[in-house]
C-alpha positions as a Python dict, from the first residue, in 0.01 Angstrom:
ca = {
    (1, 'M'): (0, 0, 0),
    (2, 'K'): (51, -199, -271),
    (3, 'L'): (-196, -470, -316),
    (4, 'S'): (75, -748, -333),
    (5, 'E'): (280, -555, -13),
    (6, 'L'): (-90, -599, 149),
    (7, 'I'): (-88, -981, 96),
    (8, 'D'): (293, -1101, 109),
    (9, 'A'): (227, -1258, 409),
    (10, 'F'): (-81, -1486, 384),
    (11, 'P'): (-126, -1742, 236),
    (12, 'V'): (-300, -1710, -93),
    (13, 'R'): (-440, -1896, -403),
    (14, 'Q'): (-325, -1715, -644),
    (15, 'Y'): (-338, -1340, -728),
    (16, 'R'): (-426, -1206, -1109),
    (17, 'R'): (-399, -830, -1197),
    (18, 'K'): (-604, -606, -1386),
    (19, 'K'): (-472, -635, -1874),
    (20, 'D'): (-537, -344, -2024),
    (21, 'A'): (-783, -312, -2383),
    (22, 'R'): (-426, -459, -2504),
    (23, 'G'): (-394, -802, -2313),
    (24, 'T'): (-114, -621, -2087),
    (25, 'L'): (-99, -670, -1721),
    (26, 'L'): (-122, -327, -1541),
    (27, 'P'): (64, -208, -1221),
    (28, 'D'): (57, -340, -845),
    (29, 'P'): (-274, -128, -773),
    (30, 'E'): (-227, 127, -457),
    (31, 'I'): (-510, 9, -210),
    (32, 'R'): (-616, 280, 19),
    (33, 'S'): (-958, 104, 190),
    (34, 'I'): (-1054, -201, 331),
    (35, 'H'): (-1412, -314, 264),
    (36, 'Y'): (-1613, -595, 275),
    (37, 'R'): (-2006, -341, 255),
    (38, 'S'): (-1981, -290, -181),
    (39, 'Q'): (-2177, 34, -63),
    (40, 'D'): (-1896, 142, 123),
    (41, 'V'): (-1666, 83, -129),
    (42, 'E'): (-1433, 393, -158),
    (43, 'P'): (-1203, 451, -506),
    (44, 'G'): (-942, 258, -502),
    (45, 'G'): (-1026, 58, -175),
    (46, 'L'): (-953, -337, -202),
    (47, 'F'): (-1373, -498, -177),
    (48, 'I'): (-1296, -855, 26),
    (49, 'A'): (-1623, -1068, -106),
    (50, 'V'): (-1759, -1283, 278),
    (51, 'S'): (-2051, -1535, 218),
    (52, 'G'): (-2288, -1453, 511),
    (53, 'F'): (-2551, -1537, 630),
    (54, 'R'): (-2798, -1383, 419),
    (55, 'T'): (-2644, -1223, 115),
    (56, 'D'): (-2324, -1308, -70),
    (57, 'G'): (-2044, -1071, -39),
    (58, 'H'): (-1976, -1225, -433),
    (59, 'E'): (-2300, -1142, -551),
    (60, 'F'): (-2180, -758, -487),
    (61, 'I'): (-1836, -766, -669),
    (62, 'D'): (-2001, -565, -1018),
    (63, 'D'): (-2173, -299, -703),
    (64, 'A'): (-1792, -273, -573),
    (65, 'L'): (-1622, -268, -868),
    (66, 'A'): (-1902, 37, -953),
    (67, 'R'): (-1809, 206, -676),
    (68, 'G'): (-1448, 277, -768),
    (69, 'A'): (-1322, -31, -603),
    (70, 'A'): (-974, -51, -684),
    (71, 'A'): (-885, -466, -612),
    (72, 'V'): (-1189, -820, -501),
    (73, 'M'): (-1054, -1079, -297),
    (74, 'V'): (-1286, -1338, -346),
    (75, 'Q'): (-1300, -1757, -250),
    (76, 'K'): (-1482, -1813, -520),
    (77, 'T'): (-1360, -1845, -860),
    (78, 'V'): (-1425, -1501, -1006),
    (79, 'E'): (-1417, -1390, -1376),
    (80, 'R'): (-1313, -1037, -1350),
    (81, 'N'): (-1055, -769, -1528),
    (82, 'V'): (-1023, -620, -1240),
    (83, 'A'): (-703, -788, -1024),
    (84, 'V'): (-855, -1017, -833),
    (85, 'V'): (-676, -1177, -475),
    (86, 'E'): (-892, -1569, -396),
    (87, 'V'): (-746, -1744, -138),
    (88, 'S'): (-985, -2035, 25),
    (89, 'D'): (-1109, -1842, 379),
    (90, 'T'): (-1184, -1498, 257),
    (91, 'R'): (-1401, -1417, 670),
    (92, 'A'): (-1000, -1542, 779),
    (93, 'A'): (-789, -1337, 560),
    (94, 'M'): (-969, -1000, 631),
    (95, 'G'): (-865, -968, 970),
    (96, 'P'): (-484, -1018, 942),
    (97, 'I'): (-526, -848, 573),
    (98, 'A'): (-680, -522, 768),
    (99, 'A'): (-372, -539, 1072),
    (100, 'R'): (-161, -491, 775),
    (101, 'F'): (-307, -246, 621),
    (102, 'Y'): (-379, -29, 959),
    (103, 'G'): (4, -100, 1040),
    (104, 'D'): (-68, -396, 1330),
    (105, 'P'): (-237, -144, 1634),
    (106, 'S'): (-304, -428, 1843),
    (107, 'R'): (103, -437, 1901),
    (108, 'R'): (121, -104, 1993),
    (109, 'M'): (-92, -104, 2281),
    (110, 'T'): (-126, -325, 2554),
    (111, 'V'): (-441, -519, 2469),
    (112, 'I'): (-707, -676, 2738),
    (113, 'G'): (-1000, -884, 2595),
    (114, 'I'): (-1283, -1042, 2808),
    (115, 'T'): (-1503, -1300, 2729),
    (116, 'G'): (-1791, -1515, 2938),
    (117, 'T'): (-2171, -1501, 2880),
    (118, 'N'): (-2234, -1177, 3094),
    (119, 'G'): (-2024, -939, 3234),
    (120, 'K'): (-1766, -847, 3012),
    (121, 'T'): (-1933, -488, 3031),
    (122, 'T'): (-1881, -428, 3332),
    (123, 'T'): (-1617, -621, 3436),
    (124, 'S'): (-1451, -389, 3060),
    (125, 'L'): (-1585, -72, 3179),
    (126, 'I'): (-1431, -135, 3599),
    (127, 'T'): (-1113, -241, 3425),
    (128, 'E'): (-1071, 99, 3236),
    (129, 'S'): (-1158, 268, 3562),
    (130, 'I'): (-853, 110, 3718),
    (131, 'L'): (-650, 100, 3462),
    (132, 'K'): (-689, 550, 3419),
    (133, 'Q'): (-674, 578, 3816),
    (134, 'A'): (-271, 414, 3755),
    (135, 'G'): (-193, 722, 3495),
    (136, 'F'): (-306, 511, 3115),
    (137, 'S'): (-449, 631, 2831),
    (138, 'V'): (-728, 409, 2751),
    (139, 'G'): (-972, 244, 2487),
    (140, 'V'): (-1260, 40, 2496),
    (141, 'I'): (-1504, -166, 2235),
    (142, 'G'): (-1779, -272, 2348),
    (143, 'T'): (-2134, -405, 2356),
    (144, 'I'): (-2270, -47, 2426),
    (145, 'D'): (-2023, 173, 2213),
    (146, 'Y'): (-1691, 224, 2185),
    (147, 'H'): (-1507, 531, 2367),
    (148, 'F'): (-1152, 750, 2416),
    (149, 'S'): (-956, 1024, 2408),
    (150, 'G'): (-1401, 1167, 2559),
    (151, 'K'): (-1519, 1085, 2294),
    (152, 'H'): (-1743, 787, 2268),
    (153, 'Y'): (-1901, 618, 1916),
    (154, 'R'): (-2172, 402, 1824),
    (155, 'N'): (-2166, -1, 1806),
    (156, 'P'): (-2372, -223, 1658),
    (157, 'V'): (-2188, -519, 1771),
    (158, 'T'): (-2044, -598, 2070),
    (159, 'T'): (-1731, -684, 1883),
    (160, 'P'): (-1676, -539, 1517),
    (161, 'E'): (-1614, -712, 1227),
    (162, 'S'): (-1264, -708, 1114),
    (163, 'P'): (-1219, -453, 951),
    (164, 'D'): (-1366, -204, 1153),
    (165, 'L'): (-1198, -325, 1461),
    (166, 'Q'): (-862, -216, 1281),
    (167, 'R'): (-979, 75, 1211),
    (168, 'I'): (-1091, 178, 1536),
    (169, 'L'): (-756, 55, 1710),
    (170, 'G'): (-576, 192, 1405),
    (171, 'Q'): (-752, 550, 1494),
    (172, 'M'): (-652, 461, 1961),
    (173, 'R'): (-391, 431, 1862),
    (174, 'D'): (-312, 757, 1654),
    (175, 'A'): (-499, 939, 1910),
    (176, 'G'): (-225, 781, 2217),
    (177, 'V'): (-457, 549, 2431),
    (178, 'T'): (-186, 287, 2515),
    (179, 'H'): (-438, 28, 2706),
    (180, 'V'): (-759, -77, 2537),
    (181, 'V'): (-982, -324, 2682),
    (182, 'M'): (-1190, -500, 2492),
    (183, 'E'): (-1515, -779, 2501),
    (184, 'A'): (-1446, -1046, 2274),
    (185, 'S'): (-1835, -1260, 2218),
    (186, 'S'): (-1800, -1588, 2079),
    (187, 'H'): (-1972, -1490, 1769),
    (188, 'A'): (-1617, -1236, 1737),
    (189, 'V'): (-1402, -1564, 1782),
    (190, 'D'): (-1548, -1779, 1557),
    (191, 'L'): (-1606, -1509, 1267),
    (192, 'H'): (-1219, -1464, 1278),
    (193, 'R'): (-1318, -1126, 1399),
    (194, 'I'): (-982, -1087, 1608),
    (195, 'D'): (-794, -1289, 1407),
    (196, 'G'): (-520, -1039, 1387),
    (197, 'C'): (-566, -806, 1746),
    (198, 'W'): (-331, -960, 1971),
    (199, 'M'): (-373, -906, 2359),
    (200, 'D'): (-229, -898, 2642),
    (201, 'A'): (-469, -1077, 2811),
    (202, 'A'): (-732, -1237, 2818),
    (203, 'V'): (-1086, -1226, 3074),
    (204, 'F'): (-1326, -1544, 3151),
    (205, 'T'): (-1610, -1401, 3352),
    (206, 'N'): (-1887, -1685, 3394),
    (207, 'L'): (-1966, -1897, 3101),
    (208, 'S'): (-2417, -2036, 3039),
    (209, 'Q'): (-2656, -2062, 2801),
    (210, 'D'): (-2709, -1864, 2552),
    (211, 'H'): (-2618, -1799, 2183),
    (212, 'L'): (-2719, -2172, 2103),
    (213, 'D'): (-2903, -2067, 1831),
    (214, 'Y'): (-2581, -1987, 1674),
    (215, 'H'): (-2338, -2234, 1867),
    (216, 'G'): (-2606, -2499, 1856),
    (217, 'D'): (-2579, -2644, 2191),
    (218, 'M'): (-2319, -2604, 2511),
    (219, 'A'): (-2099, -2793, 2410),
    (220, 'A'): (-2028, -2661, 2089),
    (221, 'Y'): (-2046, -2291, 2236),
    (222, 'W'): (-1809, -2373, 2580),
    (223, 'A'): (-1521, -2524, 2274),
    (224, 'C'): (-1566, -2121, 2089),
    (225, 'K'): (-1521, -1964, 2393),
    (226, 'K'): (-1195, -2171, 2476),
    (227, 'R'): (-992, -2118, 2141),
    (228, 'L'): (-958, -1760, 2284),
    (229, 'F'): (-759, -1919, 2546),
    (230, 'I'): (-661, -2222, 2441),
    (231, 'R'): (-494, -2110, 2085),
    (232, 'H'): (-560, -1716, 2029),
    (233, 'L'): (-354, -1588, 2354),
    (234, 'A'): (-94, -1902, 2399),
    (235, 'D'): (-22, -1884, 1977),
    (236, 'G'): (65, -1492, 1959),
    (237, 'P'): (294, -1250, 1883),
    (238, 'K'): (231, -1141, 2242),
    (239, 'A'): (228, -1515, 2393),
    (240, 'D'): (581, -1441, 2581),
    (241, 'H'): (407, -1233, 2859),
    (242, 'A'): (37, -1288, 2721),
    (243, 'V'): (-155, -1376, 3057),
    (244, 'A'): (-502, -1610, 3110),
    (245, 'V'): (-759, -1397, 3392),
    (246, 'V'): (-1010, -1724, 3469),
    (247, 'N'): (-1282, -1696, 3701),
    (248, 'R'): (-1248, -1977, 3885),
    (249, 'N'): (-1612, -1969, 4073),
    (250, 'S'): (-1722, -2203, 3832),
    (251, 'P'): (-1680, -2552, 3713),
    (252, 'E'): (-1600, -2441, 3319),
    (253, 'G'): (-1317, -2201, 3495),
    (254, 'R'): (-1149, -2437, 3669),
    (255, 'E'): (-1192, -2619, 3363),
    (256, 'L'): (-1010, -2363, 3175),
    (257, 'A'): (-777, -2284, 3457),
    (258, 'S'): (-572, -2638, 3441),
    (259, 'M'): (-544, -2563, 3053),
    (260, 'V'): (-429, -2234, 2900),
    (261, 'R'): (-67, -2244, 2823),
    (262, 'S'): (12, -1831, 2919),
    (263, 'G'): (72, -1717, 3200),
    (264, 'L'): (-247, -1784, 3466),
    (265, 'I'): (-404, -1524, 3772),
    (266, 'T'): (-719, -1650, 3865),
    (267, 'V'): (-979, -1481, 4118),
    (268, 'G'): (-1250, -1632, 4321),
    (269, 'Y'): (-1410, -1638, 4703),
    (270, 'T'): (-1103, -1861, 4844),
    (271, 'D'): (-751, -1826, 4929),
    (272, 'D'): (-649, -2077, 4606),
    (273, 'N'): (-642, -1820, 4410),
    (274, 'T'): (-386, -1534, 4265),
    (275, 'V'): (-709, -1288, 4376),
    (276, 'W'): (-953, -1352, 4662),
    (277, 'V'): (-1259, -1193, 4814),
    (278, 'T'): (-1396, -1198, 5145),
    (279, 'D'): (-1544, -1019, 5350),
    (280, 'D'): (-1806, -916, 5089),
    (281, 'Q'): (-2133, -757, 5169),
    (282, 'S'): (-2383, -682, 4882),
    (283, 'R'): (-2723, -412, 4963),
    (284, 'L'): (-2915, -138, 4750),
    (285, 'D'): (-2648, 55, 4803),
    (286, 'G'): (-2376, -114, 4713),
    (287, 'I'): (-2131, -375, 4784),
    (288, 'S'): (-1818, -427, 4946),
    (289, 'G'): (-1553, -641, 5081),
    (290, 'R'): (-1135, -691, 5108),
    (291, 'L'): (-970, -799, 4847),
    (292, 'T'): (-621, -1000, 4863),
    (293, 'M'): (-378, -1003, 4560),
    (294, 'P'): (-7, -1015, 4499),
    (295, 'G'): (141, -683, 4643),
    (296, 'G'): (-84, -636, 4906),
    (297, 'S'): (-484, -630, 5076),
    (298, 'F'): (-774, -334, 5104),
    (299, 'L'): (-1104, -320, 5118),
    (300, 'F'): (-1315, -168, 4785),
    (301, 'R'): (-1622, -73, 4813),
    (302, 'S'): (-1861, -3, 4510),
    (303, 'P'): (-2196, 156, 4489),
    (304, 'L'): (-2258, -94, 4150),
    (305, 'V'): (-2522, -358, 4313),
    (306, 'G'): (-2570, -726, 4330),
    (307, 'R'): (-2308, -992, 4449),
    (308, 'H'): (-2268, -1113, 4097),
    (309, 'N'): (-2039, -747, 4060),
    (310, 'I'): (-1816, -901, 4304),
    (311, 'E'): (-1779, -1142, 4124),
    (312, 'N'): (-1636, -847, 3785),
    (313, 'I'): (-1454, -707, 4058),
    (314, 'L'): (-1238, -1031, 4038),
    (315, 'C'): (-1180, -1090, 3737),
    (316, 'A'): (-1117, -667, 3621),
    (317, 'S'): (-876, -644, 3939),
    (318, 'G'): (-726, -959, 3762),
    (319, 'A'): (-687, -786, 3465),
    (320, 'A'): (-591, -505, 3609),
    (321, 'L'): (-262, -683, 3775),
    (322, 'A'): (-188, -864, 3436),
    (323, 'A'): (-132, -523, 3327),
    (324, 'G'): (94, -412, 3595),
    (325, 'V'): (-105, -236, 3855),
    (326, 'P'): (-48, -209, 4184),
    (327, 'P'): (-331, -224, 4437),
    (328, 'A'): (-358, 113, 4566),
    (329, 'A'): (-490, 228, 4214),
    (330, 'I'): (-710, -74, 4144),
    (331, 'Q'): (-836, 29, 4482),
    (332, 'A'): (-991, 378, 4403),
    (333, 'G'): (-1065, 242, 3991),
    (334, 'I'): (-1277, 75, 4182),
    (335, 'G'): (-1495, 317, 4345),
    (336, 'L'): (-1449, 545, 4115),
    (337, 'L'): (-1665, 402, 3840),
    (338, 'R'): (-2056, 545, 4016),
    (339, 'N'): (-2316, 263, 3712),
    (340, 'V'): (-2277, 74, 3400),
    (341, 'P'): (-2553, 189, 3162),
    (342, 'G'): (-2795, -62, 3129),
    (343, 'R'): (-2688, -297, 3434),
    (344, 'L'): (-2912, -273, 3750),
    (345, 'E'): (-2952, 104, 3627),
    (346, 'S'): (-3135, 292, 3908),
    (347, 'V'): (-3401, 509, 3848),
    (348, 'P'): (-3447, 760, 4004),
    (349, 'N'): (-3843, 829, 4185),
    (350, 'A'): (-4039, 1062, 4427),
    (351, 'F'): (-4265, 751, 4507),
    (352, 'G'): (-4069, 516, 4715),
    (353, 'R'): (-3947, 245, 4428),
    (354, 'F'): (-3757, 48, 4375),
    (355, 'I'): (-3657, 87, 4040),
    (356, 'F'): (-3390, -110, 3763),
    (357, 'V'): (-3341, -138, 3432),
    (358, 'D'): (-3075, -466, 3327),
    (359, 'Y'): (-2980, -591, 3074),
    (360, 'A'): (-3062, -986, 3154),
    (361, 'H'): (-3144, -1146, 2891),
    (362, 'T'): (-2979, -1437, 2991),
    (363, 'P'): (-3075, -1728, 3274),
    (364, 'D'): (-2774, -1685, 3420),
    (365, 'A'): (-2790, -1354, 3410),
    (366, 'L'): (-3168, -1262, 3519),
    (367, 'E'): (-3177, -1528, 3751),
    (368, 'N'): (-2878, -1302, 3928),
    (369, 'V'): (-3047, -906, 3917),
    (370, 'L'): (-3331, -1135, 4048),
    (371, 'M'): (-3177, -1254, 4366),
    (372, 'A'): (-3022, -978, 4431),
    (373, 'V'): (-3241, -743, 4424),
    (374, 'T'): (-3521, -1000, 4640),
    (375, 'A'): (-3164, -1045, 4872),
    (376, 'L'): (-3206, -694, 4948),
    (377, 'S'): (-3559, -557, 4976),
    (378, 'A'): (-3833, -646, 5186),
    (379, 'G'): (-4105, -548, 4967),
    (380, 'K'): (-4265, -741, 4644),
    (381, 'I'): (-4059, -832, 4295),
    (382, 'I'): (-4168, -775, 3994),
    (383, 'C'): (-4007, -856, 3678),
    (384, 'V'): (-4078, -722, 3324),
    (385, 'F'): (-3893, -930, 3100),
    (386, 'G'): (-3938, -1090, 2747),
    (387, 'C'): (-3701, -1356, 2504),
    (388, 'G'): (-3548, -1191, 2173),
    (389, 'G'): (-3665, -1320, 1839),
    (390, 'D'): (-3440, -1534, 1531),
    (391, 'R'): (-3264, -1551, 1894),
    (392, 'D'): (-3182, -1912, 2027),
    (393, 'R'): (-3502, -2079, 2172),
    (394, 'K'): (-3439, -2322, 2436),
    (395, 'K'): (-3406, -2047, 2711),
    (396, 'R'): (-3743, -1890, 2662),
    (397, 'P'): (-3894, -2168, 2868),
    (398, 'L'): (-3527, -2130, 3159),
    (399, 'M'): (-3623, -1747, 3215),
    (400, 'G'): (-3926, -1778, 3229),
    (401, 'E'): (-3910, -2032, 3512),
    (402, 'I'): (-3694, -1818, 3669),
    (403, 'A'): (-3856, -1507, 3694),
    (404, 'G'): (-4205, -1653, 3809),
    (405, 'R'): (-4059, -1836, 3993),
    (406, 'L'): (-3770, -1494, 4183),
    (407, 'A'): (-4079, -1222, 4100),
    (408, 'D'): (-4324, -1176, 4327),
    (409, 'L'): (-4549, -1050, 3997),
    (410, 'A'): (-4398, -1132, 3664),
    (411, 'V'): (-4504, -930, 3369),
    (412, 'V'): (-4392, -1114, 3019),
    (413, 'T'): (-4389, -881, 2763),
    (414, 'S'): (-4126, -822, 2397),
    (415, 'D'): (-3781, -758, 2388),
    (416, 'N'): (-3670, -723, 1984),
    (417, 'P'): (-3940, -969, 1847),
    (418, 'R'): (-3795, -913, 1487),
    (419, 'T'): (-3934, -1160, 1259),
    (420, 'E'): (-4134, -1376, 1507),
    (421, 'D'): (-4448, -1345, 1659),
    (422, 'P'): (-4461, -1147, 1976),
    (423, 'M'): (-4720, -1374, 2139),
    (424, 'A'): (-4552, -1726, 1990),
    (425, 'I'): (-4226, -1550, 2145),
    (426, 'I'): (-4434, -1590, 2504),
    (427, 'R'): (-4594, -1914, 2398),
    (428, 'Q'): (-4289, -2027, 2449),
    (429, 'M'): (-4213, -1898, 2743),
    (430, 'L'): (-4515, -1950, 2983),
    (431, 'P'): (-4424, -2296, 2998),
    (432, 'G'): (-4163, -2207, 3271),
    (433, 'I'): (-4337, -1942, 3447),
    (434, 'K'): (-4652, -2135, 3480),
    (435, 'Q'): (-4485, -2404, 3696),
    (436, 'A'): (-4333, -2153, 3880),
    (437, 'A'): (-4617, -1823, 3893),
    (438, 'G'): (-4896, -1947, 4076),
    (439, 'R'): (-5233, -1709, 3923),
    (440, 'E'): (-5284, -1557, 3640),
    (441, 'Y'): (-5321, -1147, 3635),
    (442, 'G'): (-5507, -936, 3487),
    (443, 'P'): (-5479, -568, 3382),
    (444, 'E'): (-5805, -527, 3587),
    (445, 'D'): (-5676, -713, 3872),
    (446, 'L'): (-5361, -425, 3949),
    (447, 'A'): (-5491, -159, 4095),
    (448, 'A'): (-5499, -384, 4407),
    (449, 'G'): (-5118, -452, 4380),
    (450, 'V'): (-4937, -746, 4389),
    (451, 'N'): (-5135, -996, 4674),
    (452, 'D'): (-5032, -1351, 4525),
    (453, 'K'): (-4771, -1485, 4318),
    (454, 'G'): (-4881, -1510, 4006),
    (455, 'F'): (-4765, -1330, 3579),
    (456, 'L'): (-4904, -1094, 3368),
    (457, 'I'): (-4889, -1125, 2954),
    (458, 'E'): (-4911, -792, 2809),
    (459, 'P'): (-4660, -872, 2440),
    (460, 'D'): (-4666, -460, 2425),
    (461, 'R'): (-4395, -382, 2608),
    (462, 'R'): (-4453, -9, 2643),
    (463, 'R'): (-4793, -88, 2844),
    (464, 'A'): (-4595, -336, 2974),
    (465, 'I'): (-4379, -143, 3175),
    (466, 'R'): (-4686, 120, 3297),
    (467, 'M'): (-4863, -213, 3405),
    (468, 'A'): (-4625, -301, 3655),
    (469, 'L'): (-4552, 59, 3871),
    (470, 'T'): (-5004, 18, 3853),
    (471, 'A'): (-4922, -238, 4106),
    (472, 'S'): (-4596, -164, 4239),
    (473, 'R'): (-4649, -37, 4600),
    (474, 'P'): (-4383, 147, 4791),
    (475, 'G'): (-4126, -35, 4863),
    (476, 'D'): (-4122, -215, 4595),
    (477, 'V'): (-3835, -304, 4364),
    (478, 'L'): (-3968, -245, 3979),
    (479, 'L'): (-3727, -461, 3740),
    (480, 'I'): (-3731, -426, 3397),
    (481, 'A'): (-3523, -709, 3183),
    (482, 'G'): (-3357, -779, 2887),
    (483, 'K'): (-3262, -436, 2614),
    (484, 'G'): (-3011, -255, 2967),
    (485, 'H'): (-2894, 64, 2715),
    (486, 'E'): (-3074, -50, 2477),
    (487, 'T'): (-3270, 288, 2254),
    (488, 'Y'): (-3458, 107, 2001),
    (489, 'Q'): (-3640, -202, 2003),
    (490, 'I'): (-3715, -410, 1669),
    (491, 'I'): (-3947, -544, 1537),
    (492, 'G'): (-4020, -658, 1224),
    (493, 'E'): (-3794, -542, 991),
    (494, 'K'): (-3810, -209, 1167),
    (495, 'T'): (-3601, -79, 1462),
    (496, 'L'): (-3852, 200, 1619),
    (497, 'A'): (-3682, 443, 1902),
    (498, 'F'): (-3779, 219, 2220),
    (499, 'D'): (-3549, 322, 2595),
    (500, 'D'): (-3672, 104, 2957),
    (501, 'R'): (-3547, 414, 3097),
    (502, 'V'): (-3687, 699, 2950),
    (503, 'E'): (-4004, 437, 2892),
    (504, 'V'): (-4056, 357, 3339),
    (505, 'V'): (-4022, 766, 3339),
    (506, 'E'): (-4348, 836, 3137),
    (507, 'A'): (-4480, 624, 3320),
    (508, 'L'): (-4394, 748, 3698),
    (509, 'K'): (-4509, 1059, 3505),
    (510, 'R'): (-4871, 854, 3522),
    (511, 'L'): (-4840, 753, 3864),
}
């Protein structure tokens, strides 16, 4: 595609073409690829210089040119003899430009975006299961990976940067995908990653504290979430049929439902919603209940554990309803999803322990999973958890208090400490733990089991898992929280191989 064609629908400050040695303007360059990292630039590519949190892409223009960039897009004045497109905000321009380059793939598929602090991944995979049961070809983009046509690909962030997102959507379109289910994080909304990705439906799961290191406060975080519905969904090219699916089981959900300008499907526990649940039950082997919606009412059963997953099922059912799926396919799709990686994922064992690995890394998520397993077991509850480094520090004492209050033994350890001192993170968690947990255990106390409510500090996550297992007895629940599906641990600047599921299996061999 010619550069002038790529940018003709987007407001630009100026477009300067490259000149030859005699000062003659060279022809409009053909753009063969789009890049925002100079090390990825290919000959004939357009390099978009984005000012990031740590580095400024404008500093890497020469590197991009050395790698064969045919043109650069900037938001600062740049003097280079190359085709230069200057815009007011390169990050805001990147999504629409990438969408045009890849042929606006989201317009040719049904796209369902899912946002909320917790439940995005589980809701996405339930929705995928339902849509497949209805006979559609489905692609999923989310925290665990992105996948379509039976193939799975690594996804380093929940919602990819806009050129990556548009490339993935283009691949899905070319592979015959009809429906895309994607997680839309608050970062994705605020950083324009989903600009140029047009949704037929957007789903709101819930809101609780997270990402305050980025947003600053809950008001800004909530305002960002609402923009997906109030502006992005309502003002796009699919606005005439776009639908907001809102979980009204919270004040935020009720507020959002009153504000949306698109079509609306609400879900919840009362019959004033479009989709509602009754007779719900939660056990260690799964959840069940009756769903009622336009077109029918049916009993459902799911192997997923925890009452919070009933709300995820409600949200997925609302999304499917927005896509025109009949109740029979919704019922079948709910039951067919056997598990979600790293979401109360059970670790089978021959020692009579109920062991779960979960991604819970926010106060609300940790409380949900602890309440779920507490209600289902008469044994002791042992929770291994930590808080991520270089992230929201305000949630650390909150998570400490929750674990101290709901677990019989809270084993405080490292999550992904990143560049912070692991013990410094733990010290910020301790006020909440000490408020609720009682005595402090030492490693020498564990062989006798957990007799009194308390906590244990062990910054090494591998040792913490082994200590927690040592303290457990048959019938006890061991919850290893925070990392879920992740197969790495970030310590300092290094990313090391680490999988909670693998670690607990190895620890079981020592029991």
